[in-house]
PDB file of C-alpha atoms in Angstrom:
ATOM      1  CA  MET K 210     142.258 114.938  34.953  1.00 74.00           C
ATOM      2  CA  TYR K 211     144.833 112.168  34.593  1.00 88.00           C
ATOM      3  CA  ASP K 212     144.862 108.483  35.270  1.00 95.00           C
ATOM      4  CA  ILE K 213     148.103 107.135  36.757  1.00 98.00           C
ATOM      5  CA  LYS K 214     149.817 104.152  35.153  1.00 98.00           C
ATOM      6  CA  LEU K 215     152.529 102.264  37.007  1.00 98.00           C
ATOM      7  CA  GLN K 216     154.520  99.942  34.755  1.00 98.00           C
ATOM      8  CA  GLY K 217     156.894  97.452  36.376  1.00 98.00           C
ATOM      9  CA  ILE K 218     157.624  99.736  39.324  1.00 98.00           C
ATOM     10  CA  THR K 219     160.319  98.413  41.661  1.00 98.00           C
ATOM     11  CA  LYS K 220     162.129 100.264  44.448  1.00 98.00           C
ATOM     12  CA  LYS K 221     165.182  98.838  46.186  1.00 97.00           C
ATOM     13  CA  PHE K 222     167.102 100.252  49.112  1.00 96.00           C
ATOM     14  CA  GLU K 223     170.407  98.382  48.806  1.00 94.00           C
ATOM     15  CA  ALA K 224     169.476  94.709  49.385  1.00 94.00           C
ATOM     16  CA  PHE K 225     165.905  95.459  50.553  1.00 96.00           C
ATOM     17  CA  THR K 226     163.088  95.528  47.993  1.00 97.00           C
ATOM     18  CA  ALA K 227     160.400  97.920  49.254  1.00 98.00           C
ATOM     19  CA  VAL K 228     158.186  97.786  46.143  1.00 98.00           C
ATOM     20  CA  ASN K 229     158.364  94.839  43.768  1.00 97.00           C
ATOM     21  CA  ASP K 230     157.308  94.962  40.089  1.00 97.00           C
ATOM     22  CA  ILE K 231     153.966  96.749  40.439  1.00 98.00           C
ATOM     23  CA  ASN K 232     151.786  97.088  37.335  1.00 97.00           C
ATOM     24  CA  PHE K 233     148.695  99.068  38.186  1.00 95.00           C
ATOM     25  CA  THR K 234     146.398 101.784  36.821  1.00 96.00           C
ATOM     26  CA  ILE K 235     144.661 104.352  39.014  1.00 96.00           C
ATOM     27  CA  ALA K 236     141.554 105.602  37.211  1.00 95.00           C
ATOM     28  CA  LYS K 237     141.230 109.337  36.653  1.00 94.00           C
ATOM     29  CA  SER K 238     138.830 111.264  38.911  1.00 93.00           C
ATOM     30  CA  SER K 239     138.676 108.318  41.332  1.00 95.00           C
ATOM     31  CA  VAL K 240     139.678 107.725  44.957  1.00 96.00           C
ATOM     32  CA  THR K 241     142.200 104.901  45.212  1.00 98.00           C
ATOM     33  CA  VAL K 242     143.368 103.848  48.665  1.00 98.00           C
ATOM     34  CA  LEU K 243     146.729 102.124  49.095  1.00 98.00           C
ATOM     35  CA  LEU K 244     146.023  99.988  52.154  1.00 98.00           C
ATOM     36  CA  GLY K 245     148.311  97.729  54.127  1.00 97.00           C
ATOM     37  CA  PRO K 246     150.299  97.238  57.332  1.00 96.00           C
ATOM     38  CA  SER K 247     153.382  99.261  58.231  1.00 94.00           C
ATOM     39  CA  GLY K 248     156.329  98.393  56.018  1.00 94.00           C
ATOM     40  CA  CYS K 249     154.277  97.012  53.110  1.00 97.00           C
ATOM     41  CA  GLY K 250     155.559  99.650  50.647  1.00 97.00           C
ATOM     42  CA  LYS K 251     152.482 101.860  50.320  1.00 98.00           C
ATOM     43  CA  THR K 252     154.166 105.141  51.319  1.00 97.00           C
ATOM     44  CA  THR K 253     157.220 104.371  49.177  1.00 98.00           C
ATOM     45  CA  LEU K 254     154.896 103.797  46.216  1.00 98.00           C
ATOM     46  CA  MET K 255     153.103 107.083  46.852  1.00 98.00           C
ATOM     47  CA  ARG K 256     156.437 108.935  47.123  1.00 97.00           C
ATOM     48  CA  MET K 257     157.436 107.601  43.711  1.00 98.00           C
ATOM     49  CA  ILE K 258     154.137 108.846  42.263  1.00 98.00           C
ATOM     50  CA  ALA K 259     154.946 112.234  43.805  1.00 97.00           C
ATOM     51  CA  GLY K 260     158.508 112.281  42.487  1.00 97.00           C
ATOM     52  CA  LEU K 261     160.032 112.307  45.973  1.00 97.00           C
ATOM     53  CA  GLU K 262     161.622 108.910  45.271  1.00 97.00           C
ATOM     54  CA  SER K 263     162.871 107.533  41.963  1.00 97.00           C
ATOM     55  CA  PRO K 264     161.998 103.955  41.021  1.00 98.00           C
ATOM     56  CA  THR K 265     164.878 101.521  40.682  1.00 98.00           C
ATOM     57  CA  GLN K 266     163.134 100.283  37.565  1.00 97.00           C
ATOM     58  CA  GLY K 267     159.814 100.856  35.810  1.00 98.00           C
ATOM     59  CA  ARG K 268     157.941 103.878  34.439  1.00 98.00           C
ATOM     60  CA  ILE K 269     155.222 106.182  35.793  1.00 98.00           C
ATOM     61  CA  PHE K 270     152.686 107.849  33.494  1.00 98.00           C
ATOM     62  CA  PHE K 271     150.163 110.613  34.204  1.00 97.00           C
ATOM     63  CA  GLY K 272     147.760 110.105  31.335  1.00 95.00           C
ATOM     64  CA  GLU K 273     150.019 109.643  28.299  1.00 95.00           C
ATOM     65  CA  HIS K 274     152.877 111.659  29.819  1.00 96.00           C
ATOM     66  CA  ASP K 275     155.899 109.770  31.155  1.00 98.00           C
ATOM     67  CA  VAL K 276     156.715 111.595  34.413  1.00 98.00           C
ATOM     68  CA  THR K 277     159.260 109.114  35.783  1.00 98.00           C
ATOM     69  CA  ASP K 278     162.073 111.673  35.567  1.00 97.00           C
ATOM     70  CA  VAL K 279     159.944 114.814  35.957  1.00 97.00           C
ATOM     71  CA  PRO K 280     160.650 116.742  39.206  1.00 97.00           C
ATOM     72  CA  THR K 281     157.879 117.010  41.787  1.00 96.00           C
ATOM     73  CA  ARG K 282     157.293 120.731  41.229  1.00 93.00           C
ATOM     74  CA  ARG K 283     156.368 120.078  37.582  1.00 95.00           C
ATOM     75  CA  ARG K 284     153.948 117.190  38.170  1.00 95.00           C
ATOM     76  CA  ASN K 285     150.943 119.402  39.076  1.00 93.00           C
ATOM     77  CA  ILE K 286     150.121 117.453  42.221  1.00 96.00           C
ATOM     78  CA  GLY K 287     148.980 118.347  45.720  1.00 94.00           C
ATOM     79  CA  MET K 288     150.095 116.541  48.868  1.00 96.00           C
ATOM     80  CA  VAL K 289     148.671 116.253  52.390  1.00 95.00           C
ATOM     81  CA  PHE K 290     150.911 114.690  55.038  1.00 92.00           C
ATOM     82  CA  GLN K 291     150.436 113.064  58.456  1.00 90.00           C
ATOM     83  CA  TYR K 292     151.188 116.330  60.221  1.00 89.00           C
ATOM     84  CA  PRO K 293     149.402 119.508  59.090  1.00 88.00           C
ATOM     85  CA  VAL K 294     151.600 121.859  57.072  1.00 87.00           C
ATOM     86  CA  ILE K 295     150.321 125.373  57.739  1.00 90.00           C
ATOM     87  CA  TYR K 296     151.562 128.951  57.588  1.00 90.00           C
ATOM     88  CA  ARG K 297     151.863 130.160  61.172  1.00 91.00           C
ATOM     89  CA  GLY K 298     151.229 133.777  62.063  1.00 93.00           C
ATOM     90  CA  THR K 299     148.396 134.065  59.550  1.00 94.00           C
ATOM     91  CA  SER K 300     144.641 133.565  59.481  1.00 97.00           C
ATOM     92  CA  VAL K 301     142.864 130.507  58.151  1.00 97.00           C
ATOM     93  CA  ARG K 302     141.692 132.452  55.096  1.00 96.00           C
ATOM     94  CA  LYS K 303     145.235 133.621  54.365  1.00 96.00           C
ATOM     95  CA  ASN K 304     146.464 130.011  54.627  1.00 95.00           C
ATOM     96  CA  LEU K 305     143.935 128.970  51.996  1.00 96.00           C
ATOM     97  CA  GLU K 306     144.671 132.001  49.837  1.00 95.00           C
ATOM     98  CA  LEU K 307     148.490 132.027  49.720  1.00 92.00           C
ATOM     99  CA  PRO K 308     148.946 129.055  47.329  1.00 90.00           C
ATOM    100  CA  LEU K 309     146.407 130.630  44.962  1.00 93.00           C
ATOM    101  CA  LEU K 310     148.400 133.839  44.524  1.00 90.00           C
ATOM    102  CA  SER K 311     150.775 132.158  42.067  1.00 86.00           C
ATOM    103  CA  GLU K 312     147.826 130.927  39.986  1.00 85.00           C
ATOM    104  CA  LYS K 313     147.095 134.467  38.723  1.00 85.00           C
ATOM    105  CA  LEU K 314     143.414 134.179  39.588  1.00 90.00           C
ATOM    106  CA  SER K 315     141.033 137.083  39.980  1.00 92.00           C
ATOM    107  CA  LYS K 316     140.072 137.966  43.550  1.00 92.00           C
ATOM    108  CA  ALA K 317     136.522 136.823  42.824  1.00 95.00           C
ATOM    109  CA  GLU K 318     137.747 133.389  41.691  1.00 95.00           C
ATOM    110  CA  MET K 319     140.054 133.061  44.716  1.00 94.00           C
ATOM    111  CA  ASP K 320     137.236 133.966  47.092  1.00 95.00           C
ATOM    112  CA  LYS K 321     134.931 131.482  45.337  1.00 95.00           C
ATOM    113  CA  ARG K 322     137.402 128.613  45.732  1.00 94.00           C
ATOM    114  CA  ILE K 323     138.136 129.461  49.367  1.00 96.00           C
ATOM    115  CA  ASP K 324     134.460 129.749  50.283  1.00 95.00           C
ATOM    116  CA  GLU K 325     133.608 126.443  48.581  1.00 93.00           C
ATOM    117  CA  VAL K 326     136.372 124.568  50.407  1.00 93.00           C
ATOM    118  CA  ALA K 327     135.554 126.249  53.715  1.00 95.00           C
ATOM    119  CA  GLU K 328     131.917 125.195  53.402  1.00 93.00           C
ATOM    120  CA  ILE K 329     132.696 121.536  52.718  1.00 91.00           C
ATOM    121  CA  LEU K 330     135.326 121.319  55.472  1.00 92.00           C
ATOM    122  CA  ASP K 331     133.245 123.330  57.949  1.00 92.00           C
ATOM    123  CA  LEU K 332     135.807 126.128  58.260  1.00 95.00           C
ATOM    124  CA  GLN K 333     133.499 129.122  57.680  1.00 95.00           C
ATOM    125  CA  ASP K 334     133.408 130.114  61.346  1.00 95.00           C
ATOM    126  CA  VAL K 335     137.200 130.112  61.767  1.00 96.00           C
ATOM    127  CA  LEU K 336     138.326 131.828  58.548  1.00 96.00           C
ATOM    128  CA  LYS K 337     139.378 134.974  60.430  1.00 95.00           C
ATOM    129  CA  ARG K 338     141.108 133.183  63.297  1.00 96.00           C
ATOM    130  CA  GLN K 339     144.857 132.636  63.625  1.00 96.00           C
ATOM    131  CA  VAL K 340     145.915 129.066  62.922  1.00 95.00           C
ATOM    132  CA  GLU K 341     147.841 128.850  66.229  1.00 93.00           C
ATOM    133  CA  GLU K 342     144.537 129.120  68.093  1.00 94.00           C
ATOM    134  CA  LEU K 343     143.126 125.968  66.517  1.00 94.00           C
ATOM    135  CA  ASP K 344     143.406 122.277  67.380  1.00 91.00           C
ATOM    136  CA  ASN K 345     145.333 119.773  65.283  1.00 91.00           C
ATOM    137  CA  GLY K 346     142.217 118.404  63.606  1.00 91.00           C
ATOM    138  CA  THR K 347     141.189 121.844  62.343  1.00 94.00           C
ATOM    139  CA  ARG K 348     144.739 122.558  61.204  1.00 94.00           C
ATOM    140  CA  GLN K 349     144.676 119.376  59.144  1.00 94.00           C
ATOM    141  CA  LYS K 350     141.410 120.522  57.557  1.00 94.00           C
ATOM    142  CA  ILE K 351     143.224 123.706  56.548  1.00 95.00           C
ATOM    143  CA  ALA K 352     146.052 121.682  54.999  1.00 95.00           C
ATOM    144  CA  VAL K 353     143.513 119.609  53.046  1.00 95.00           C
ATOM    145  CA  GLY K 354     141.589 122.700  51.973  1.00 94.00           C
ATOM    146  CA  ARG K 355     144.704 124.482  50.781  1.00 94.00           C
ATOM    147  CA  GLU K 356     145.657 121.646  48.417  1.00 94.00           C
ATOM    148  CA  VAL K 357     142.103 121.208  47.150  1.00 93.00           C
ATOM    149  CA  ALA K 358     141.661 124.937  46.472  1.00 93.00           C
ATOM    150  CA  ARG K 359     144.677 124.884  44.124  1.00 92.00           C
ATOM    151  CA  GLN K 360     142.856 122.305  41.975  1.00 91.00           C
ATOM    152  CA  PRO K 361     145.870 120.207  40.938  1.00 93.00           C
ATOM    153  CA  ARG K 362     145.168 117.244  38.663  1.00 93.00           C
ATOM    154  CA  ILE K 363     146.242 114.714  41.312  1.00 96.00           C
ATOM    155  CA  ILE K 364     146.153 114.913  45.130  1.00 96.00           C
ATOM    156  CA  LEU K 365     148.118 112.507  47.332  1.00 97.00           C
ATOM    157  CA  PHE K 366     147.168 111.893  50.973  1.00 97.00           C
ATOM    158  CA  ASP K 367     149.730 110.218  53.254  1.00 96.00           C
ATOM    159  CA  GLU K 368     147.815 108.981  56.343  1.00 95.00           C
ATOM    160  CA  PRO K 369     146.310 112.458  56.931  1.00 94.00           C
ATOM    161  CA  ILE K 370     144.171 111.594  59.969  1.00 92.00           C
ATOM    162  CA  THR K 371     146.596 109.332  61.828  1.00 89.00           C
ATOM    163  CA  ASN K 372     147.841 111.928  64.308  1.00 86.00           C
ATOM    164  CA  ILE K 373     144.644 113.668  65.392  1.00 88.00           C
ATOM    165  CA  ASP K 374     142.217 112.871  68.199  1.00 87.00           C
ATOM    166  CA  LEU K 375     139.302 110.483  67.695  1.00 88.00           C
ATOM    167  CA  THR K 376     136.557 113.136  67.555  1.00 89.00           C
ATOM    168  CA  SER K 377     138.476 115.202  64.991  1.00 88.00           C
ATOM    169  CA  LYS K 378     139.303 112.027  63.072  1.00 89.00           C
ATOM    170  CA  LEU K 379     135.634 111.104  62.665  1.00 90.00           C
ATOM    171  CA  GLU K 380     134.706 114.655  61.670  1.00 89.00           C
ATOM    172  CA  LEU K 381     137.531 114.969  59.131  1.00 90.00           C
ATOM    173  CA  LYS K 382     136.734 111.568  57.648  1.00 91.00           C
ATOM    174  CA  ARG K 383     133.119 112.674  57.127  1.00 90.00           C
ATOM    175  CA  SER K 384     134.264 115.957  55.566  1.00 90.00           C
ATOM    176  CA  MET K 385     136.708 114.224  53.234  1.00 90.00           C
ATOM    177  CA  LYS K 386     134.051 111.745  52.135  1.00 91.00           C
ATOM    178  CA  GLU K 387     131.865 114.662  51.059  1.00 90.00           C
ATOM    179  CA  LEU K 388     134.833 116.481  49.541  1.00 90.00           C
ATOM    180  CA  PHE K 389     135.970 113.490  47.483  1.00 91.00           C
ATOM    181  CA  GLY K 390     132.433 113.086  46.184  1.00 89.00           C
ATOM    182  CA  ARG K 391     132.578 116.584  44.697  1.00 88.00           C
ATOM    183  CA  LEU K 392     136.131 116.617  43.369  1.00 86.00           C
ATOM    184  CA  GLN K 393     137.181 115.805  39.816  1.00 84.00           C
ATOM    185  CA  GLN K 394     140.821 115.255  40.776  1.00 90.00           C
ATOM    186  CA  THR K 395     142.474 111.846  40.900  1.00 96.00           C
ATOM    187  CA  ILE K 396     142.989 110.958  44.573  1.00 96.00           C
ATOM    188  CA  VAL K 397     145.597 108.550  45.969  1.00 98.00           C
ATOM    189  CA  TYR K 398     145.145 107.949  49.698  1.00 98.00           C
ATOM    190  CA  VAL K 399     147.603 105.961  51.844  1.00 98.00           C
ATOM    191  CA  THR K 400     146.505 104.389  55.135  1.00 97.00           C
ATOM    192  CA  HIS K 401     146.956 101.355  57.366  1.00 96.00           C
ATOM    193  CA  ASP K 402     143.390 101.780  58.686  1.00 95.00           C
ATOM    194  CA  GLN K 403     140.889  99.504  56.946  1.00 94.00           C
ATOM    195  CA  THR K 404     137.936 101.563  58.236  1.00 93.00           C
ATOM    196  CA  GLU K 405     139.267 104.664  56.466  1.00 94.00           C
ATOM    197  CA  ALA K 406     139.784 102.648  53.301  1.00 96.00           C
ATOM    198  CA  MET K 407     136.293 101.138  53.377  1.00 95.00           C
ATOM    199  CA  THR K 408     134.753 104.576  54.000  1.00 94.00           C
ATOM    200  CA  LEU K 409     136.623 106.666  51.442  1.00 95.00           C
ATOM    201  CA  ALA K 410     137.733 104.446  48.558  1.00 96.00           C
ATOM    202  CA  ASP K 411     136.298 103.846  45.123  1.00 96.00           C
ATOM    203  CA  GLN K 412     138.911 101.112  44.863  1.00 97.00           C
ATOM    204  CA  ILE K 413     141.326  99.623  47.392  1.00 98.00           C
ATOM    205  CA  ALA K 414     144.783  98.403  46.419  1.00 98.00           C
ATOM    206  CA  LEU K 415     145.751  96.055  49.247  1.00 98.00           C
ATOM    207  CA  MET K 416     149.516  95.784  49.709  1.00 98.00           C
ATOM    208  CA  GLN K 417     151.713  93.234  51.453  1.00 97.00           C
ATOM    209  CA  ASP K 418     155.495  92.837  51.273  1.00 97.00           C
ATOM    210  CA  GLY K 419     155.910  95.347  48.462  1.00 97.00           C
ATOM    211  CA  VAL K 420     153.257  93.996  46.094  1.00 98.00           C
ATOM    212  CA  ILE K 421     149.560  94.687  45.466  1.00 98.00           C
ATOM    213  CA  THR K 422     147.818  91.461  46.459  1.00 97.00           C
ATOM    214  CA  GLN K 423     144.278  92.497  45.509  1.00 97.00           C
ATOM    215  CA  CYS K 424     142.635  95.527  43.931  1.00 97.00           C
ATOM    216  CA  ASP K 425     138.890  96.009  43.812  1.00 96.00           C
ATOM    217  CA  THR K 426     135.989  97.943  45.294  1.00 97.00           C
ATOM    218  CA  PRO K 427     135.720  97.883  49.110  1.00 96.00           C
ATOM    219  CA  LYS K 428     132.664  95.624  48.926  1.00 96.00           C
ATOM    220  CA  GLU K 429     134.308  93.118  46.570  1.00 96.00           C
ATOM    221  CA  ILE K 430     137.475  92.828  48.654  1.00 96.00           C
ATOM    222  CA  TYR K 431     135.443  92.450  51.844  1.00 95.00           C
ATOM    223  CA  ASP K 432     133.005  89.910  50.377  1.00 92.00           C
ATOM    224  CA  LYS K 433     135.470  88.044  48.144  1.00 92.00           C
ATOM    225  CA  PRO K 434     139.012  88.255  49.533  1.00 94.00           C
ATOM    226  CA  ASN K 435     141.507  86.382  47.379  1.00 92.00           C
ATOM    227  CA  SER K 436     143.763  85.379  50.296  1.00 93.00           C
ATOM    228  CA  GLN K 437     143.723  84.787  54.032  1.00 93.00           C
ATOM    229  CA  PHE K 438     145.662  88.038  54.413  1.00 95.00           C
ATOM    230  CA  ALA K 439     142.922  90.025  52.636  1.00 96.00           C
ATOM    231  CA  GLY K 440     140.199  88.300  54.648  1.00 94.00           C
ATOM    232  CA  TRP K 441     141.962  88.994  57.917  1.00 94.00           C
ATOM    233  CA  PHE K 442     143.084  92.572  57.174  1.00 95.00           C
ATOM    234  CA  LEU K 443     139.667  93.786  55.957  1.00 93.00           C
ATOM    235  CA  GLY K 444     137.165  93.610  58.782  1.00 88.00           C
ATOM    236  CA  ASN K 445     136.906  94.307  62.490  1.00 88.00           C
ATOM    237  CA  PRO K 446     137.328  91.636  63.653  1.00 89.00           C
ATOM    238  CA  GLY K 447     139.056  90.005  60.714  1.00 89.00           C
ATOM    239  CA  MET K 448     137.806  86.860  59.024  1.00 90.00           C
ATOM    240  CA  ASN K 449     137.885  83.583  60.981  1.00 86.00           C
ATOM    241  CA  PHE K 450     139.522  80.587  59.313  1.00 87.00           C
ATOM    242  CA  VAL K 451     138.748  76.882  59.620  1.00 81.00           C
ATOM    243  CA  SER K 452     141.610  74.529  58.716  1.00 79.00           C
ATOM    244  CA  PRO K 453     141.004  71.817  56.075  1.00 73.00           C
ATOM    245  CA  GLN K 454     141.172  69.005  58.646  1.00 72.00           C
ATOM    246  CA  PHE K 455     137.978  70.325  60.261  1.00 69.00           C
ATOM    247  CA  ILE K 456     135.861  70.494  57.105  1.00 74.00           C
ATOM    248  CA  SER K 457     134.534  68.073  54.528  1.00 75.00           C
ATOM    249  CA  VAL K 458     133.894  69.206  50.955  1.00 72.00           C
ATOM    250  CA  SER K 459     131.631  67.488  48.459  1.00 72.00           C
ATOM    251  CA  GLY K 460     131.240  69.443  45.247  1.00 69.00           C
ATOM    252  CA  SER K 461     129.842  72.810  46.320  1.00 71.00           C
ATOM    253  CA  LYS K 462     128.748  71.634  49.793  1.00 75.00           C
ATOM    254  CA  VAL K 463     130.823  72.087  52.957  1.00 74.00           C
ATOM    255  CA  THR K 464     130.135  70.358  56.272  1.00 76.00           C
ATOM    256  CA  SER K 465     131.973  70.545  59.571  1.00 76.00           C
ATOM    257  CA  PRO K 466     131.362  69.506  63.175  1.00 73.00           C
ATOM    258  CA  LEU K 467     131.783  73.224  63.924  1.00 70.00           C
ATOM    259  CA  PHE K 468     128.703  74.146  61.841  1.00 73.00           C
ATOM    260  CA  SER K 469     125.116  73.257  62.595  1.00 70.00           C
ATOM    261  CA  GLN K 470     124.210  73.129  58.901  1.00 72.00           C
ATOM    262  CA  THR K 471     125.649  72.388  55.484  1.00 75.00           C
ATOM    263  CA  ILE K 472     127.181  75.389  53.732  1.00 73.00           C
ATOM    264  CA  GLU K 473     126.357  75.807  50.043  1.00 72.00           C
ATOM    265  CA  LEU K 474     129.160  77.516  48.106  1.00 69.00           C
ATOM    266  CA  GLY K 475     128.790  79.534  44.925  1.00 65.00           C
ATOM    267  CA  GLY K 476     130.971  77.048  43.043  1.00 62.00           C
ATOM    268  CA  LYS K 477     132.887  73.818  43.414  1.00 64.00           C
ATOM    269  CA  ALA K 478     135.660  73.912  46.031  1.00 63.00           C
ATOM    270  CA  ALA K 479     138.884  71.955  46.315  1.00 60.00           C
ATOM    271  CA  SER K 480     138.895  69.553  49.243  1.00 59.00           C
ATOM    272  CA  ALA K 481     142.033  71.051  50.802  1.00 59.00           C
ATOM    273  CA  GLU K 482     140.889  74.688  50.905  1.00 71.00           C
ATOM    274  CA  THR K 483     140.777  76.698  54.121  1.00 78.00           C
ATOM    275  CA  PHE K 484     137.261  77.920  54.923  1.00 78.00           C
ATOM    276  CA  GLY K 485     136.807  81.602  55.842  1.00 83.00           C
ATOM    277  CA  VAL K 486     133.872  82.918  57.864  1.00 82.00           C
ATOM    278  CA  ARG K 487     133.026  86.509  58.766  1.00 87.00           C
ATOM    279  CA  ALA K 488     131.901  87.136  62.341  1.00 85.00           C
ATOM    280  CA  GLU K 489     128.560  88.521  61.151  1.00 85.00           C
ATOM    281  CA  GLY K 490     127.943  85.207  59.374  1.00 77.00           C
ATOM    282  CA  ILE K 491     128.034  83.287  62.652  1.00 74.00           C
ATOM    283  CA  SER K 492     125.168  82.914  65.107  1.00 74.00           C
ATOM    284  CA  VAL K 493     125.166  80.986  68.366  1.00 73.00           C
ATOM    285  CA  SER K 494     122.333  78.583  69.080  1.00 69.00           C
ATOM    286  CA  THR K 495     121.571  76.108  71.840  1.00 69.00           C
ATOM    287  CA  THR K 496     120.213  72.590  71.448  1.00 63.00           C
ATOM    288  CA  GLU K 497     118.285  70.609  73.991  1.00 53.00           C
TER     289      GLU K 497
END
């Protein structure tokens, strides 16, 4: 499998800079989630990885291979989109099988791949059914399964569970978590939903205004956000912030009329820093 190296990647649409000088490595055989609000540049970045957009400047490497100018069809990638792409008028099994026909596999190997994917995605009971008979959530499972069965080196997911109902969303998220745990492919997953990111990612690349503002494991970003934006965006509800005028800092100790006790920090803090508190770190008490 390949890692993905982005070197100085910038994308401009006339005067608008959608992605600005990104230098970033996506580890091979990992799940990296590009997370951020609408318009932050995450989908544009993914499209450049796919070859659907060309960077204005910068280079893209898969392993040691410079693929910046390589067309999409030659990048050996799979893609799953917001809306399920399926072959109508055919069965679920045929949908999973059709992309494998060009791989020159034996029938036994094709059946093995299809059965493995169907088991993980809970599609065994619908393999003989026509895709038109199935709900949108199941159709998206088919789209996921079809790309996984091909076993490309890299699979890109562009908000794949955004447009399905809540029950199907929870089920597909569970299935993909199990699937990603078994795969050896490098996964890049785009979403605006922090719950999806926290559930699925090995690492989260948090984006804002065309740049990656923080990249780390879900736990590290949640526990140690490097900005108010990261603290607010990760969490439901987001982090609460106390302005400097309401706190007093002495070395590593923080006091405030809003707190019933002195807060001991892990290190020395500057006196003008904003103080961030997670909701689960707050308890309400009464005094007589």
